[in-house]
């Protein structure tokens, strides 16, 4: 029997609370708040307490999905990214850069959010950049 | 004292399947299961995480495993209460009790900062027990309040709650598979704050005869609600009315599991 705790950061919001995932024989069984974390200091909100629940959730996506007609079909990353690049280019060239909007996210790192606004401004040439909270 | 603990654990790992204790890694210090051959210099005693629930989970996962745990006074009390409810098997658990320091006792306002392992089949204690910490001044302040003032006090405190369920999640004595606090009959979903005073009083009632004053609930409450005071008051009543102190005596059965003939009231109710 092997039990240990793995340090990680909550994915849900920009606070970035520290927590420990409890791992028992290779399976995540629970969450403990990190008492030494400078931001969260041993406290978590309800989302942090339940952060492990999506890891092995049956609804979790395991491959990219492309919608064809009414159905979502499994695809490879190359297929999916090629399609996205093609469609963004078409939208920009046919309907203008401002026909595209970009939504960043607190679940992403600062660096990832920097990249998406760079893509928006430098490549698609729009400053329609906002946050997923707008949804 | 930490060296004593480490060498005791290293010794015991020769015969046990594992010892639950805090392990320090580059990521920080958190509960872990030490196994034979592990580096016991990584074993720490702080920060204070509750280890009783982890023991219960591991024993349930492997009903044959013989484990040990490095336990403070509050962990031992929690394990004693869990043993009475068959959540922990004392015959397969070696307790290495560790006495808290005077600073720790004071920080927790702990009435009994020493591990009491009398009655537990296999145990050892390291460190000299220190005197109790001074009582929480909030309890005395509360005792001086009128009924209206008390109601106002709790109304203000409970209004801070945003239903993280941390108090319930971290409590070693909370083990119900279907929790009343998740039953929409008592606690409406999708509504903040929690229904006053039902949410917190349900927990307080469930803590009667169970709360061992480990304080993990209050330490994890992001709204800084004085939960130990709430459960302290309950614990005081249970001691006055039924002469029962959770975690003190492994032979004493929880009074709420008995009827009034088996566990009579020791005081007239006002």
Short mmCIF file of C-alpha atoms in Angstrom, two decimals:
data_model
loop_
_atom_site.label_atom_id
_atom_site.label_comp_id
_atom_site.label_asym_id
_atom_site.label_seq_id
_atom_site.Cartn_x
_atom_site.Cartn_y
_atom_site.Cartn_z
CA UNK A 1 0.00 0.00 0.00
CA UNK A 2 1.38 3.39 -0.95
CA UNK A 3 0.00 6.68 0.31
CA UNK A 4 1.51 10.06 -0.28
CA UNK A 5 0.51 13.64 -0.99
CA UNK A 6 1.32 15.62 -4.11
CA UNK A 7 1.64 19.39 -3.98
CA UNK A 8 -0.26 21.32 -6.60
CA UNK A 9 -2.21 24.49 -7.23
CA UNK A 10 -5.96 24.73 -7.62
CA UNK A 11 -6.94 25.18 -11.28
CA UNK A 12 -10.21 26.96 -10.80
CA UNK A 13 -9.51 30.65 -10.30
CA UNK A 14 -6.75 33.21 -10.28
CA UNK A 15 -6.16 33.03 -6.50
CA UNK A 16 -4.02 29.94 -6.98
CA UNK A 17 -4.59 28.26 -3.63
CA UNK A 18 -2.09 25.58 -2.68
CA UNK A 19 -3.28 22.10 -1.94
CA UNK A 20 -2.13 18.52 -1.58
CA UNK A 21 -3.69 15.72 -3.60
CA UNK A 22 -3.95 12.53 -1.56
CA UNK A 23 -2.81 9.60 -3.67
CA UNK A 24 -3.50 6.04 -2.51
CA UNK A 25 -2.03 3.27 -4.66
CA UNK A 26 -1.85 5.54 -7.66
CA UNK A 27 -5.39 6.89 -7.36
CA UNK A 28 -6.40 10.37 -6.20
CA UNK A 29 -8.67 9.91 -3.20
CA UNK A 30 -8.90 13.37 -1.72
CA UNK A 31 -7.59 16.86 -1.16
CA UNK A 32 -5.89 18.53 1.79
CA UNK A 33 -5.36 22.29 2.02
CA UNK A 34 -1.69 23.32 2.12
CA UNK A 35 -1.06 24.92 5.50
CA UNK A 36 2.29 26.39 4.42
CA UNK A 37 1.04 28.04 1.22
CA UNK A 38 1.61 31.82 1.40
CA UNK A 39 -1.67 32.61 -0.37
CA UNK A 40 -4.14 30.05 0.94
CA UNK A 41 -2.56 29.22 4.32
CA UNK A 42 -4.49 26.00 4.86
CA UNK A 43 -7.86 27.21 3.58
CA UNK A 44 -9.82 26.31 0.45
CA UNK A 45 -13.16 27.21 -1.09
CA UNK A 46 -15.64 24.57 -2.17
CA UNK A 47 -14.12 24.39 -5.65
CA UNK A 48 -10.65 23.83 -4.24
CA UNK A 49 -11.91 21.06 -1.97
CA UNK A 50 -13.41 19.33 -5.00
CA UNK A 51 -10.63 20.03 -7.48
CA UNK A 52 -9.74 16.35 -7.85
CA UNK A 53 -13.21 15.33 -8.94
CA UNK A 54 -12.69 16.14 -12.62
CA UNK A 55 -9.42 14.22 -13.02
CA UNK A 56 -10.99 10.84 -13.64
CA UNK A 57 -14.50 12.06 -14.34
CA UNK A 58 -16.18 10.02 -17.10
CA UNK A 59 -17.25 13.21 -18.89
CA UNK A 60 -13.70 14.51 -19.14
CA UNK A 61 -12.51 14.99 -22.72
CA UNK A 62 -9.65 12.72 -23.66
CA UNK A 63 -9.22 13.72 -27.31
CA UNK A 64 -10.04 16.86 -29.28
CA UNK A 65 -13.54 16.77 -30.78
CA UNK A 66 -14.57 18.26 -34.12
CA UNK A 67 -18.20 18.99 -34.85
CA UNK A 68 -19.35 17.62 -38.18
CA UNK A 69 -23.02 18.22 -38.77
CA UNK A 70 -24.77 17.58 -35.49
CA UNK A 71 -22.21 15.15 -34.13
CA UNK A 72 -18.88 15.60 -32.33
CA UNK A 73 -16.21 13.29 -33.74
CA UNK A 74 -12.92 12.38 -32.11
CA UNK A 75 -9.89 13.87 -33.85
CA UNK A 76 -6.13 14.11 -33.45
CA UNK A 77 -4.46 17.28 -32.15
CA UNK A 78 -2.97 17.95 -35.60
CA UNK A 79 -6.36 17.68 -37.28
CA UNK A 80 -7.98 19.93 -34.70
CA UNK A 81 -5.29 22.60 -34.71
CA UNK A 82 -5.11 22.64 -38.52
CA UNK A 83 -8.87 23.19 -38.65
CA UNK A 84 -8.73 26.01 -36.07
CA UNK A 85 -5.87 27.75 -37.93
CA UNK A 86 -7.74 27.45 -41.23
CA UNK A 87 -11.00 28.82 -39.83
CA UNK A 88 -9.37 31.72 -37.96
CA UNK A 89 -7.50 32.72 -41.11
CA UNK A 90 -10.69 32.57 -43.17
CA UNK A 91 -12.62 34.63 -40.63
CA UNK A 92 -9.89 37.25 -40.47
CA UNK A 93 -9.39 37.49 -44.24
CA UNK A 94 -13.03 37.30 -45.30
CA UNK A 95 -14.82 39.11 -42.46
CA UNK A 96 -12.05 41.25 -41.03
CA UNK A 97 -9.90 40.90 -37.91
CA UNK A 98 -12.60 42.28 -35.60
CA UNK A 99 -14.95 39.47 -36.54
CA UNK A 100 -12.96 37.28 -34.18
CA UNK A 101 -13.03 37.49 -30.40
CA UNK A 102 -10.62 35.87 -27.91
CA UNK A 103 -11.59 34.79 -24.41
CA UNK A 104 -8.76 34.22 -21.93
CA UNK A 105 -9.15 32.39 -18.64
CA UNK A 106 -8.19 32.50 -14.97
CA UNK A 107 -7.65 28.75 -15.18
CA UNK A 108 -4.70 29.41 -17.48
CA UNK A 109 -1.33 30.68 -16.40
CA UNK A 110 -0.33 34.31 -16.93
CA UNK A 111 2.02 33.10 -19.62
CA UNK A 112 -0.75 31.26 -21.48
CA UNK A 113 -2.96 34.35 -21.29
CA UNK A 114 -0.10 36.42 -22.65
CA UNK A 115 0.18 34.06 -25.62
CA UNK A 116 -3.50 34.23 -26.48
CA UNK A 117 -3.55 38.01 -26.53
CA UNK A 118 -0.38 37.94 -28.64
CA UNK A 119 -2.12 35.61 -31.09
CA UNK A 120 -5.12 37.95 -31.13
CA UNK A 121 -3.21 41.16 -31.64
CA UNK A 122 -0.18 40.15 -33.71
CA UNK A 123 -1.60 37.34 -35.84
CA UNK A 124 -5.33 37.95 -36.19
CA UNK A 125 -4.75 41.70 -35.71
CA UNK A 126 -7.69 42.37 -33.40
CA UNK A 127 -7.80 43.67 -29.86
CA UNK A 128 -11.05 41.86 -29.11
CA UNK A 129 -9.53 40.21 -26.03
CA UNK A 130 -11.56 39.55 -22.91
CA UNK A 131 -12.04 37.03 -20.13
CA UNK A 132 -14.16 33.89 -19.93
CA UNK A 133 -16.14 35.51 -17.12
CA UNK A 134 -17.89 37.43 -19.93
CA UNK A 135 -19.63 34.19 -20.81
CA UNK B 1 12.44 15.17 20.57
CA UNK B 2 12.16 14.96 16.80
CA UNK B 3 15.25 12.72 16.69
CA UNK B 4 13.63 10.38 19.21
CA UNK B 5 10.49 10.25 17.09
CA UNK B 6 12.47 9.54 13.93
CA UNK B 7 14.48 6.73 15.46
CA UNK B 8 11.37 5.17 17.04
CA UNK B 9 9.65 5.25 13.66
CA UNK B 10 12.68 3.74 11.90
CA UNK B 11 12.64 0.92 14.46
CA UNK B 12 8.93 0.30 14.10
CA UNK B 13 9.11 0.29 10.31
CA UNK B 14 11.01 -2.98 10.60
CA UNK B 15 7.85 -4.71 11.75
CA UNK B 16 4.98 -2.49 10.53
CA UNK B 17 3.62 -2.09 6.99
CA UNK B 18 3.90 1.68 7.32
CA UNK B 19 3.74 4.67 9.63
CA UNK B 20 1.53 7.69 8.93
CA UNK B 21 3.39 10.92 9.67
CA UNK B 22 4.34 14.25 8.12
CA UNK B 23 6.95 14.06 5.40
CA UNK B 24 9.05 17.00 4.30
CA UNK B 25 9.89 17.17 0.59
CA UNK B 26 11.06 20.01 -1.63
CA UNK B 27 7.38 20.86 -2.17
CA UNK B 28 6.65 21.25 1.53
CA UNK B 29 5.53 19.15 4.50
CA UNK B 30 2.38 17.03 4.34
CA UNK B 31 0.98 13.69 5.56
CA UNK B 32 2.52 10.59 4.04
CA UNK B 33 2.95 6.89 4.66
CA UNK B 34 6.52 6.05 5.63
CA UNK B 35 7.58 2.55 4.65
CA UNK B 36 10.55 0.40 5.56
CA UNK B 37 13.67 1.79 3.90
CA UNK B 38 12.30 5.36 3.64
CA UNK B 39 14.42 8.28 4.77
CA UNK B 40 13.08 9.08 8.24
CA UNK B 41 15.06 12.32 8.39
CA UNK B 42 12.19 13.65 6.26
CA UNK B 43 9.76 13.07 9.12
CA UNK B 44 8.44 16.28 10.68
CA UNK B 45 5.99 17.19 13.42
CA UNK B 46 4.70 20.48 12.01
CA UNK B 47 2.64 21.99 10.47
CA UNK B 48 -0.14 20.30 12.36
CA UNK B 49 -2.30 18.24 9.99
CA UNK B 50 -4.89 15.86 11.41
CA UNK B 51 -3.75 12.30 10.75
CA UNK B 52 -6.62 10.27 12.24
CA UNK B 53 -8.82 10.29 9.11
CA UNK B 54 -5.90 9.15 6.98
CA UNK B 55 -5.32 6.16 9.25
CA UNK B 56 -8.97 5.21 8.96
CA UNK B 57 -8.87 5.44 5.15
CA UNK B 58 -5.73 3.31 4.92
CA UNK B 59 -7.07 0.65 7.28
CA UNK B 60 -10.27 0.44 5.28
CA UNK B 61 -8.28 0.15 2.05
CA UNK B 62 -6.14 -2.69 3.38
CA UNK B 63 -7.86 -4.59 6.20
CA UNK B 64 -4.73 -6.68 6.82
CA UNK B 65 -2.17 -3.87 7.08
CA UNK B 66 -0.46 -3.21 10.38
CA UNK B 67 0.20 0.50 10.59
CA UNK B 68 1.59 3.08 12.96
CA UNK B 69 0.90 6.77 13.36
CA UNK B 70 2.77 9.69 14.90
CA UNK B 71 -0.03 11.31 16.86
CA UNK B 72 -0.47 14.38 19.00
CA UNK B 73 -2.97 14.46 21.85
CA UNK B 74 -5.80 15.57 19.60
CA UNK B 75 -5.00 12.86 17.02
CA UNK B 76 -5.09 10.24 19.78
CA UNK B 77 -8.45 11.53 21.03
CA UNK B 78 -9.78 11.41 17.48
CA UNK B 79 -8.51 7.84 17.04
CA UNK B 80 -10.11 6.79 20.34
CA UNK B 81 -13.50 8.14 19.26
CA UNK B 82 -13.10 6.55 15.82
CA UNK B 83 -12.23 3.22 17.43
CA UNK B 84 -15.48 3.31 19.41
CA UNK B 85 -17.37 3.69 16.13
CA UNK B 86 -15.38 0.97 14.36
CA UNK B 87 -13.74 3.43 11.96
CA UNK B 88 -10.28 2.47 13.22
CA UNK B 89 -9.05 -0.94 14.39
CA UNK B 90 -6.89 -0.43 17.49
CA UNK B 91 -5.43 -3.92 17.25
CA UNK B 92 -3.71 -3.07 13.96
CA UNK B 93 -2.53 0.42 14.86
CA UNK B 94 0.54 1.34 16.83
CA UNK B 95 0.41 4.89 18.21
CA UNK B 96 3.58 6.90 18.73
CA UNK B 97 2.21 9.71 20.86
CA UNK B 98 3.99 13.04 20.76
CA UNK B 99 3.52 15.69 23.43
CA UNK B 100 2.85 19.23 22.24
CA UNK B 101 5.13 22.08 23.25
CA UNK B 102 3.98 24.84 25.60
CA UNK B 103 3.78 27.27 22.64
CA UNK B 104 1.62 24.84 20.69
CA UNK B 105 -0.66 24.26 23.69
CA UNK B 106 -1.09 28.00 24.11
CA UNK B 107 -1.70 28.60 20.39
CA UNK B 108 -4.49 26.02 20.46
CA UNK B 109 -5.81 27.03 23.89
CA UNK B 110 -5.62 23.29 24.42
CA UNK B 111 -7.07 21.91 27.64
CA UNK B 112 -5.12 18.67 27.31
CA UNK B 113 -2.04 18.89 25.08
CA UNK B 114 -0.75 15.39 25.79
CA UNK B 115 -1.37 12.07 24.05
CA UNK B 116 -3.32 9.73 26.35
CA UNK B 117 -2.82 6.23 25.08
CA UNK B 118 -3.94 4.29 28.17
CA UNK B 119 -6.18 1.52 27.00
CA UNK B 120 -4.75 1.52 23.49
CA UNK B 121 -3.24 -1.95 22.77
CA UNK B 122 0.17 -0.79 21.48
CA UNK B 123 1.68 2.61 21.98
CA UNK B 124 4.62 4.69 23.13
CA UNK B 125 4.81 8.33 24.11
CA UNK B 126 7.64 10.73 23.35
CA UNK B 127 8.15 14.07 25.07
CA UNK B 128 7.10 15.49 28.41
CA UNK B 129 3.47 16.60 28.63
CA UNK B 130 3.09 20.33 29.25
CA UNK B 131 0.40 22.24 31.10
CA UNK B 132 -2.85 23.19 29.42
CA UNK B 133 -2.93 26.37 27.35
CA UNK B 134 -4.95 29.27 28.71
CA UNK B 135 -8.65 29.01 27.80
CA UNK B 136 -9.89 30.84 24.72
CA UNK B 137 -10.92 34.32 25.92
CA UNK B 138 -13.83 34.27 23.48
CA UNK B 139 -15.54 31.56 25.54
CA UNK B 140 -15.51 33.73 28.68
CA UNK B 141 -16.71 36.70 26.63
CA UNK B 142 -19.54 34.60 25.22
CA UNK B 143 -20.55 33.36 28.66
CA UNK B 144 -21.02 36.98 29.69
CA UNK B 145 -23.47 37.66 26.83
CA UNK B 146 -27.24 37.80 27.13
CA UNK B 147 -29.35 35.48 25.00
CA UNK B 148 -30.02 38.27 22.47
CA UNK B 149 -26.34 39.15 22.31
CA UNK B 150 -25.49 35.50 21.74
CA UNK B 151 -27.95 35.23 18.89
CA UNK B 152 -26.55 38.41 17.32
CA UNK B 153 -23.04 37.07 17.75
CA UNK B 154 -23.75 33.84 15.89
CA UNK B 155 -25.83 35.60 13.26
CA UNK B 156 -22.86 37.80 12.43
CA UNK B 157 -20.41 34.93 12.50
CA UNK B 158 -22.48 32.52 10.42
CA UNK B 159 -23.27 35.21 7.85
CA UNK B 160 -19.60 35.06 6.87
CA UNK B 161 -19.92 31.41 5.83
CA UNK B 162 -19.84 30.63 2.12
CA UNK B 163 -20.39 26.88 2.36
CA UNK B 164 -16.92 25.62 1.49
CA UNK B 165 -17.67 22.54 3.64
CA UNK B 166 -14.06 22.68 4.83
CA UNK B 167 -15.11 22.22 8.46
CA UNK B 168 -16.98 19.06 7.52
CA UNK B 169 -14.29 17.78 5.16
CA UNK B 170 -11.39 18.13 7.59
CA UNK B 171 -13.18 16.88 10.72
CA UNK B 172 -11.89 13.44 11.82
CA UNK B 173 -15.27 12.61 13.33
CA UNK B 174 -17.30 13.44 10.22
CA UNK B 175 -17.73 10.15 8.42
CA UNK B 176 -21.37 9.96 7.34
CA UNK B 177 -21.69 8.72 3.80
CA UNK B 178 -24.77 10.81 3.29
CA UNK B 179 -24.24 14.11 5.06
CA UNK B 180 -27.18 16.10 6.39
CA UNK B 181 -25.49 19.28 5.23
CA UNK B 182 -25.75 18.07 1.65
CA UNK B 183 -29.42 17.18 1.99
CA UNK B 184 -31.52 19.81 0.17
CA UNK B 185 -34.16 19.32 2.85
CA UNK B 186 -31.92 21.14 5.35
CA UNK B 187 -29.55 23.12 3.14
CA UNK B 188 -30.87 24.60 -0.07
CA UNK B 189 -28.52 24.20 -3.02
CA UNK B 190 -27.18 27.23 -4.78
CA UNK B 191 -27.98 29.68 -1.99
CA UNK B 192 -25.45 31.69 0.02
CA UNK B 193 -25.27 32.20 2.98
CA UNK B 194 -26.19 28.98 4.66
CA UNK B 195 -29.59 28.85 6.37
CA UNK B 196 -29.32 30.48 9.81
CA UNK B 197 -28.85 28.85 12.22
CA UNK B 198 -29.58 25.39 10.83
CA UNK B 199 -26.37 24.79 8.91
CA UNK B 200 -23.94 25.41 11.75
CA UNK B 201 -26.17 24.06 14.48
CA UNK B 202 -26.57 20.77 12.60
CA UNK B 203 -22.80 20.44 12.68
CA UNK B 204 -22.65 21.47 16.33
CA UNK B 205 -25.30 18.90 17.27
CA UNK B 206 -23.44 16.21 15.36
CA UNK B 207 -20.29 17.14 17.24
CA UNK B 208 -21.92 16.32 20.59
CA UNK B 209 -19.96 13.43 22.08
CA UNK B 210 -17.65 13.48 19.05
CA UNK B 211 -15.64 16.72 18.87
CA UNK B 212 -12.16 16.19 20.26
CA UNK B 213 -11.09 19.84 20.01
CA UNK B 214 -8.46 19.29 17.33
CA UNK B 215 -9.32 22.75 15.93
CA UNK B 216 -8.76 21.70 12.32
CA UNK B 217 -12.19 23.08 11.41
CA UNK B 218 -11.42 26.56 12.61
CA UNK B 219 -7.94 26.50 11.08
CA UNK B 220 -9.36 25.66 7.66
CA UNK B 221 -12.36 28.01 7.74
CA UNK B 222 -11.64 30.74 5.18
CA UNK B 223 -14.22 32.99 6.86
CA UNK B 224 -12.52 32.69 10.27
CA UNK B 225 -15.67 31.66 12.09
CA UNK B 226 -14.84 30.71 15.71
CA UNK B 227 -15.96 27.12 15.29
CA UNK B 228 -13.95 25.76 18.22
CA UNK B 229 -15.88 28.07 20.53
CA UNK B 230 -19.16 26.72 19.12
CA UNK B 231 -18.08 23.12 19.60
CA UNK B 232 -16.37 23.92 22.94
CA UNK B 233 -19.74 25.01 24.30
CA UNK B 234 -21.29 21.76 23.08
CA UNK B 235 -18.47 19.77 24.57
CA UNK B 236 -18.87 21.53 27.89
CA UNK B 237 -22.56 20.74 27.99
CA UNK B 238 -21.96 17.08 27.17
CA UNK B 239 -19.41 16.88 29.97
CA UNK B 240 -21.69 18.62 32.47
CA UNK B 241 -24.85 16.75 31.55
CA UNK B 242 -23.49 13.32 30.74
CA UNK B 243 -20.04 13.24 32.31
CA UNK B 244 -18.52 12.31 28.95
CA UNK B 245 -15.33 13.74 27.44
CA UNK B 246 -14.66 12.59 23.85
CA UNK B 247 -11.36 10.83 23.37
CA UNK B 248 -10.55 10.49 27.04
CA UNK B 249 -11.46 6.88 27.80
CA UNK B 250 -11.58 4.17 25.16
CA UNK B 251 -13.89 2.08 27.36
CA UNK B 252 -16.52 4.81 27.83
CA UNK B 253 -19.29 4.44 25.27
CA UNK B 254 -20.57 7.59 23.54
CA UNK B 255 -23.68 8.67 25.47
CA UNK B 256 -25.61 9.50 22.31
CA UNK B 257 -25.32 5.84 21.36
CA UNK B 258 -26.96 4.87 24.64
CA UNK B 259 -30.34 5.56 26.17
CA UNK B 260 -30.98 7.59 29.32
CA UNK B 261 -31.06 4.51 31.51
CA UNK B 262 -27.61 3.45 30.39
CA UNK B 263 -26.23 7.01 30.44
CA UNK B 264 -28.34 9.11 32.80
CA UNK B 265 -28.20 12.90 32.92
CA UNK B 266 -26.00 14.12 35.72
CA UNK B 267 -27.63 17.50 36.00
CA UNK B 268 -31.15 18.83 35.86
CA UNK B 269 -31.88 20.55 32.56
CA UNK B 270 -32.80 24.22 33.09
#
